[in-house]
GROMACS .gro file of C-alpha atoms in nm:
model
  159
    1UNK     CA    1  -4.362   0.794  -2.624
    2UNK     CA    2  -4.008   0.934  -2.512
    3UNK     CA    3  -3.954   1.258  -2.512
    4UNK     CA    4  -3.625   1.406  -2.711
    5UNK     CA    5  -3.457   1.514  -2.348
    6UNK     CA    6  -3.579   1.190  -2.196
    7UNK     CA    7  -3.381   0.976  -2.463
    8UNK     CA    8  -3.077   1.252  -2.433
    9UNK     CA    9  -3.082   1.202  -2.047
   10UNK     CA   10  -3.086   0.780  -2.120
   11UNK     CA   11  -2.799   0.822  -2.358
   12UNK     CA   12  -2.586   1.026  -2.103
   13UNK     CA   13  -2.615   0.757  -1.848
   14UNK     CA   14  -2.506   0.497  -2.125
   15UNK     CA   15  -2.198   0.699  -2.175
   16UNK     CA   16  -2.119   0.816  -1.848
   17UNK     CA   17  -2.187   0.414  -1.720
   18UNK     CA   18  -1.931   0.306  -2.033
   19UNK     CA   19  -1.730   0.509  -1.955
   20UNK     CA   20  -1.671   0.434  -1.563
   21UNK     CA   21  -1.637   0.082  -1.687
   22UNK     CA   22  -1.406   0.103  -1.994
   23UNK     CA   23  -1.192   0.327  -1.758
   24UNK     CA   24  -1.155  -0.008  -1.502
   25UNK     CA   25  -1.114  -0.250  -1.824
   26UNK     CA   26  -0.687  -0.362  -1.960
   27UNK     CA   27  -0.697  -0.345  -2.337
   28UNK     CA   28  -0.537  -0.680  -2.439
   29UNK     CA   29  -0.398  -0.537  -2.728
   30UNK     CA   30  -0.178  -0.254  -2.584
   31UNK     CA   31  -0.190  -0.371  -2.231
   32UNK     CA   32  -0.058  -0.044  -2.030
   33UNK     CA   33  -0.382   0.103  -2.135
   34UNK     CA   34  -0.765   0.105  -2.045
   35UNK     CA   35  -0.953   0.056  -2.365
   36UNK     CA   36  -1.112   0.410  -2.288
   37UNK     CA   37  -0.771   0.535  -2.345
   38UNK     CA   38  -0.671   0.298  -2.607
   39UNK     CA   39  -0.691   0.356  -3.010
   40UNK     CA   40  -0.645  -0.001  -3.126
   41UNK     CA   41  -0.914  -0.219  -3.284
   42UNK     CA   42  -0.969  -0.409  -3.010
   43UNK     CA   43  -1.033  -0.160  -2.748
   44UNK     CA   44  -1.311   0.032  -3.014
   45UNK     CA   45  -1.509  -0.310  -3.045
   46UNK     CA   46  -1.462  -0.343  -2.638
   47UNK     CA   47  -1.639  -0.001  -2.566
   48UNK     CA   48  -1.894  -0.032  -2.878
   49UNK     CA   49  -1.976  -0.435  -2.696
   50UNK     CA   50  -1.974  -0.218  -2.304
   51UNK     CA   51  -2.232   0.029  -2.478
   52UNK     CA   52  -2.437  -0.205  -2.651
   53UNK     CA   53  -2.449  -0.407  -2.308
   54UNK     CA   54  -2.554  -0.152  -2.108
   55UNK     CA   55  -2.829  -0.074  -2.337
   56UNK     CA   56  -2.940  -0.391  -2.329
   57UNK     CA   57  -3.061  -0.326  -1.948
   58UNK     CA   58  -2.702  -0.554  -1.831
   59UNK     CA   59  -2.554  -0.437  -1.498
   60UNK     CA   60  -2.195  -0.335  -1.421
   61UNK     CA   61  -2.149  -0.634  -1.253
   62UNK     CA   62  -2.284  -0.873  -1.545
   63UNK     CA   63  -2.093  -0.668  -1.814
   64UNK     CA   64  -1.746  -0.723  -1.582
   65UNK     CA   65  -1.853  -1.063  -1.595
   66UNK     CA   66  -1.875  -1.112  -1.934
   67UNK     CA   67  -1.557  -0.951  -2.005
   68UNK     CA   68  -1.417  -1.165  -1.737
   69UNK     CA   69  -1.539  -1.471  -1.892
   70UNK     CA   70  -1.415  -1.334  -2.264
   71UNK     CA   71  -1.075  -1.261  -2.192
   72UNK     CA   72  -0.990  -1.383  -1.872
   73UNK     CA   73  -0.918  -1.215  -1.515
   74UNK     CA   74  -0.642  -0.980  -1.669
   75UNK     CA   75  -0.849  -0.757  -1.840
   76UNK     CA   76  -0.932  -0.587  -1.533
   77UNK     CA   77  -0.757  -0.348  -1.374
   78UNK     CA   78  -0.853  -0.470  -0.985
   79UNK     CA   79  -0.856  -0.873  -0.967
   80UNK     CA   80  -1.038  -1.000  -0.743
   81UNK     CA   81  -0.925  -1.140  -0.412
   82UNK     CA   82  -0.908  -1.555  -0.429
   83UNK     CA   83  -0.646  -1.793  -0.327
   84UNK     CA   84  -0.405  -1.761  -0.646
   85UNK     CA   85  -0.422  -1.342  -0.531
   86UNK     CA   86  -0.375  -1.407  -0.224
   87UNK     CA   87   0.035  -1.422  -0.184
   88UNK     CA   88  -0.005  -1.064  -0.415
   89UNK     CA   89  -0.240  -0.903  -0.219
   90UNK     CA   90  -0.076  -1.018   0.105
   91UNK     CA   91   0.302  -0.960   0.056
   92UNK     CA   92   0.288  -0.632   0.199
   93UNK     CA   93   0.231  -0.758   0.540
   94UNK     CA   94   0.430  -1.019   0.527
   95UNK     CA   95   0.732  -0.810   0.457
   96UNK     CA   96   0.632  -0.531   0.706
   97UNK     CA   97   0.575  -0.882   0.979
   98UNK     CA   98   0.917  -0.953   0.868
   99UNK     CA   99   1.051  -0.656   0.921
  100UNK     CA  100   0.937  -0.612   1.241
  101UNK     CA  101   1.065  -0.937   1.360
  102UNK     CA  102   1.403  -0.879   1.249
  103UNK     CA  103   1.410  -0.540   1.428
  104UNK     CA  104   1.234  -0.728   1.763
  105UNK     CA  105   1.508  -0.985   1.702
  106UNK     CA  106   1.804  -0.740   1.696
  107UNK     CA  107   1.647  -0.545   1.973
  108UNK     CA  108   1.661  -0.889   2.212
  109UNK     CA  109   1.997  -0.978   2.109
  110UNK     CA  110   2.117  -0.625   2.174
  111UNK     CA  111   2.001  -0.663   2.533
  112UNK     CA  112   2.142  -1.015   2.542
  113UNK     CA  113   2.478  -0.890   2.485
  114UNK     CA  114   2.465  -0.669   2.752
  115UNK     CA  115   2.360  -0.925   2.997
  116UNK     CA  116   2.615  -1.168   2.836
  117UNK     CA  117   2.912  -0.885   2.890
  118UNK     CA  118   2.788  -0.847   3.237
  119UNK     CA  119   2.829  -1.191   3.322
  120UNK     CA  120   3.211  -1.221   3.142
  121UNK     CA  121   3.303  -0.911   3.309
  122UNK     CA  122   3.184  -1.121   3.670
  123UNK     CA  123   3.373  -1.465   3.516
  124UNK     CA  124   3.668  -1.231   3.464
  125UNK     CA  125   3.633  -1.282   3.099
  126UNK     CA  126   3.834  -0.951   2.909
  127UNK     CA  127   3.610  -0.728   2.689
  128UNK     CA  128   3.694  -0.605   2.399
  129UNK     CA  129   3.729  -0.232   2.329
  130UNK     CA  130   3.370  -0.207   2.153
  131UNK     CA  131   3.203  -0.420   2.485
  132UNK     CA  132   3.379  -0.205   2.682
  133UNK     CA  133   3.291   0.105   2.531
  134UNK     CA  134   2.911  -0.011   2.543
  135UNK     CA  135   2.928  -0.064   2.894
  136UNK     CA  136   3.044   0.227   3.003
  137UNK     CA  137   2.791   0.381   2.832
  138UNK     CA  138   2.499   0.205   3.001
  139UNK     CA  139   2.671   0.248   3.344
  140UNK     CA  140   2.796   0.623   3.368
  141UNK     CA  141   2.493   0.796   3.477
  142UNK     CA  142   2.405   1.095   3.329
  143UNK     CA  143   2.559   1.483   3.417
  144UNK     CA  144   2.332   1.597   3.734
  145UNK     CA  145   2.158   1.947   3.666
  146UNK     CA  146   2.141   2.199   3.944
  147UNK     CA  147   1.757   2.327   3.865
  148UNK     CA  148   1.755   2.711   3.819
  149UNK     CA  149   1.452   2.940   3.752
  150UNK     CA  150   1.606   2.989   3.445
  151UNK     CA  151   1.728   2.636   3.352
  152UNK     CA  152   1.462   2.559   3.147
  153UNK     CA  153   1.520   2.865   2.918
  154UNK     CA  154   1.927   2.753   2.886
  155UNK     CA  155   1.831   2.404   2.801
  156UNK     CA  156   1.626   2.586   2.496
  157UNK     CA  157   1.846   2.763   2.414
  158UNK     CA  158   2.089   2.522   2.363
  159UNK     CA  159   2.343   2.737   2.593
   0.00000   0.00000   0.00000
Protein backbone atom coordinates (compact mmCIF):
# COMPACT_ATOMS: atom_id res chain seq x y z
CA UNK A 1 0.00 0.00 0.00
CA UNK A 2 1.09 3.64 -1.11
CA UNK A 3 1.74 5.91 1.18
CA UNK A 4 -0.16 9.56 1.00
CA UNK A 5 3.46 11.37 0.09
CA UNK A 6 4.33 8.47 -2.17
CA UNK A 7 1.09 9.04 -4.37
CA UNK A 8 1.72 13.09 -3.92
CA UNK A 9 5.36 12.58 -5.17
CA UNK A 10 3.74 10.22 -8.36
CA UNK A 11 1.27 12.94 -9.06
CA UNK A 12 4.00 15.71 -9.21
CA UNK A 13 5.91 13.84 -11.79
CA UNK A 14 2.56 13.43 -13.82
CA UNK A 15 2.24 17.13 -13.81
CA UNK A 16 5.60 18.27 -14.07
CA UNK A 17 6.03 15.40 -17.20
CA UNK A 18 2.52 17.06 -18.76
CA UNK A 19 3.55 19.83 -18.43
CA UNK A 20 7.14 19.70 -20.26
CA UNK A 21 5.15 18.07 -22.98
CA UNK A 22 2.00 20.25 -23.38
CA UNK A 23 4.59 23.16 -23.33
CA UNK A 24 6.32 21.46 -26.79
CA UNK A 25 2.62 20.61 -28.22
CA UNK A 26 0.68 23.58 -31.17
CA UNK A 27 -2.94 23.78 -30.12
CA UNK A 28 -4.81 23.28 -33.45
CA UNK A 29 -7.42 25.38 -32.41
CA UNK A 30 -5.60 28.71 -31.70
CA UNK A 31 -2.42 27.78 -33.38
CA UNK A 32 0.14 30.59 -31.96
CA UNK A 33 -0.28 28.80 -28.74
CA UNK A 34 0.94 25.59 -26.81
CA UNK A 35 -2.12 23.92 -25.43
CA UNK A 36 -0.44 24.55 -21.89
CA UNK A 37 -1.03 28.11 -22.65
CA UNK A 38 -4.18 27.73 -24.49
CA UNK A 39 -7.95 28.09 -22.99
CA UNK A 40 -9.91 26.53 -25.83
CA UNK A 41 -11.67 23.16 -25.72
CA UNK A 42 -9.38 21.51 -27.57
CA UNK A 43 -6.24 22.25 -25.82
CA UNK A 44 -8.16 21.16 -22.13
CA UNK A 45 -9.02 17.62 -23.70
CA UNK A 46 -5.18 17.62 -25.16
CA UNK A 47 -3.58 18.03 -21.61
CA UNK A 48 -6.45 15.91 -19.72
CA UNK A 49 -5.49 12.88 -22.91
CA UNK A 50 -1.21 13.92 -22.08
CA UNK A 51 -2.13 13.25 -18.28
CA UNK A 52 -4.14 10.33 -18.61
CA UNK A 53 -1.24 8.93 -20.95
CA UNK A 54 1.35 9.39 -18.79
CA UNK A 55 -0.46 7.66 -16.11
CA UNK A 56 -0.97 4.97 -18.05
CA UNK A 57 2.97 4.14 -17.73
CA UNK A 58 3.30 5.78 -21.82
CA UNK A 59 6.66 7.49 -22.47
CA UNK A 60 7.32 10.98 -23.82
CA UNK A 61 8.25 9.61 -26.86
CA UNK A 62 5.01 7.30 -27.34
CA UNK A 63 2.68 10.17 -26.15
CA UNK A 64 4.50 12.61 -29.05
CA UNK A 65 3.73 9.82 -31.14
CA UNK A 66 0.35 9.54 -30.63
CA UNK A 67 -0.27 13.11 -30.94
CA UNK A 68 1.74 12.93 -34.05
CA UNK A 69 -0.32 10.29 -35.47
CA UNK A 70 -3.75 12.27 -34.20
CA UNK A 71 -3.19 15.45 -35.67
CA UNK A 72 -0.42 15.31 -37.85
CA UNK A 73 3.34 16.67 -37.74
CA UNK A 74 2.12 20.35 -37.03
CA UNK A 75 1.12 19.96 -33.71
CA UNK A 76 4.56 20.07 -32.59
CA UNK A 77 6.47 22.78 -32.02
CA UNK A 78 10.06 21.11 -33.36
CA UNK A 79 9.36 18.82 -36.60
CA UNK A 80 11.43 16.50 -37.12
CA UNK A 81 14.23 16.48 -39.63
CA UNK A 82 13.15 14.30 -43.00
CA UNK A 83 13.39 15.09 -46.59
CA UNK A 84 10.15 17.41 -46.94
CA UNK A 85 12.19 19.56 -43.77
CA UNK A 86 14.99 19.43 -45.25
CA UNK A 87 14.99 22.73 -47.74
CA UNK A 88 13.56 24.51 -44.12
CA UNK A 89 16.02 23.37 -41.98
CA UNK A 90 18.77 23.93 -44.56
CA UNK A 91 18.09 27.39 -46.08
CA UNK A 92 20.21 29.04 -43.70
CA UNK A 93 23.30 27.70 -45.18
CA UNK A 94 22.42 27.89 -48.35
CA UNK A 95 21.93 31.59 -48.19
CA UNK A 96 25.05 32.21 -45.98
CA UNK A 97 26.99 29.63 -49.09
CA UNK A 98 25.45 32.12 -51.30
CA UNK A 99 26.49 34.86 -49.80
CA UNK A 100 29.80 34.00 -49.55
CA UNK A 101 30.13 33.18 -53.13
CA UNK A 102 28.88 36.36 -54.29
CA UNK A 103 31.36 38.22 -52.03
CA UNK A 104 34.36 35.55 -53.33
CA UNK A 105 32.96 36.40 -56.76
CA UNK A 106 33.17 40.23 -56.43
CA UNK A 107 36.43 39.88 -54.64
CA UNK A 108 38.00 37.95 -58.02
CA UNK A 109 36.50 40.29 -60.36
CA UNK A 110 37.80 43.22 -58.35
CA UNK A 111 41.31 41.87 -58.84
CA UNK A 112 40.50 41.06 -62.45
CA UNK A 113 39.92 44.57 -63.19
CA UNK A 114 43.01 45.56 -61.96
CA UNK A 115 44.93 43.13 -63.99
CA UNK A 116 42.61 43.97 -66.98
CA UNK A 117 43.48 47.97 -66.49
CA UNK A 118 47.05 46.99 -66.30
CA UNK A 119 47.09 45.36 -69.47
CA UNK A 120 44.94 48.44 -71.42
CA UNK A 121 47.15 50.86 -69.83
CA UNK A 122 50.31 48.51 -71.67
CA UNK A 123 47.89 48.23 -75.13
CA UNK A 124 47.64 52.01 -74.77
CA UNK A 125 44.01 51.62 -74.14
CA UNK A 126 42.71 55.22 -72.18
CA UNK A 127 41.26 54.73 -68.65
CA UNK A 128 38.63 56.26 -67.46
CA UNK A 129 38.73 58.67 -64.52
CA UNK A 130 37.40 55.93 -61.91
CA UNK A 131 40.30 53.19 -63.46
CA UNK A 132 42.53 55.75 -63.17
CA UNK A 133 41.82 56.83 -59.85
CA UNK A 134 42.02 53.03 -58.70
CA UNK A 135 45.30 52.71 -60.03
CA UNK A 136 46.89 55.24 -58.59
CA UNK A 137 45.79 54.09 -55.57
CA UNK A 138 47.31 50.61 -55.74
CA UNK A 139 50.58 52.10 -57.14
CA UNK A 140 51.52 55.22 -54.89
CA UNK A 141 53.23 53.63 -52.08
CA UNK A 142 52.52 54.65 -48.86
CA UNK A 143 54.09 58.05 -46.82
CA UNK A 144 57.62 56.66 -45.37
CA UNK A 145 57.87 57.21 -41.45
CA UNK A 146 61.14 58.34 -39.98
CA UNK A 147 60.99 55.92 -36.65
CA UNK A 148 61.39 58.07 -33.46
CA UNK A 149 61.50 56.89 -29.79
CA UNK A 150 58.48 58.59 -29.55
CA UNK A 151 56.71 57.67 -32.84
CA UNK A 152 54.78 55.14 -31.50
CA UNK A 153 53.17 57.45 -28.85
CA UNK A 154 52.25 60.20 -31.93
CA UNK A 155 50.75 57.50 -34.00
CA UNK A 156 48.37 56.97 -30.70
CA UNK A 157 47.76 59.83 -30.31
CA UNK A 158 46.52 60.51 -33.47
CA UNK A 159 49.00 63.70 -33.69
Amino acid sequence: MESEEDVVRKERVVEARARNISHNVRCTECGSQSIEESQADIAILLRKLIRDEIRSGKTDKEIYKKLEDDFGETVLYAPKFDMQTAALWLSPLLVAGAAGGIWAYKRYRQKTNVHIMALNLVRGVPLTPKEKETMLEILTPPPSETITPFSWWKRWAGH
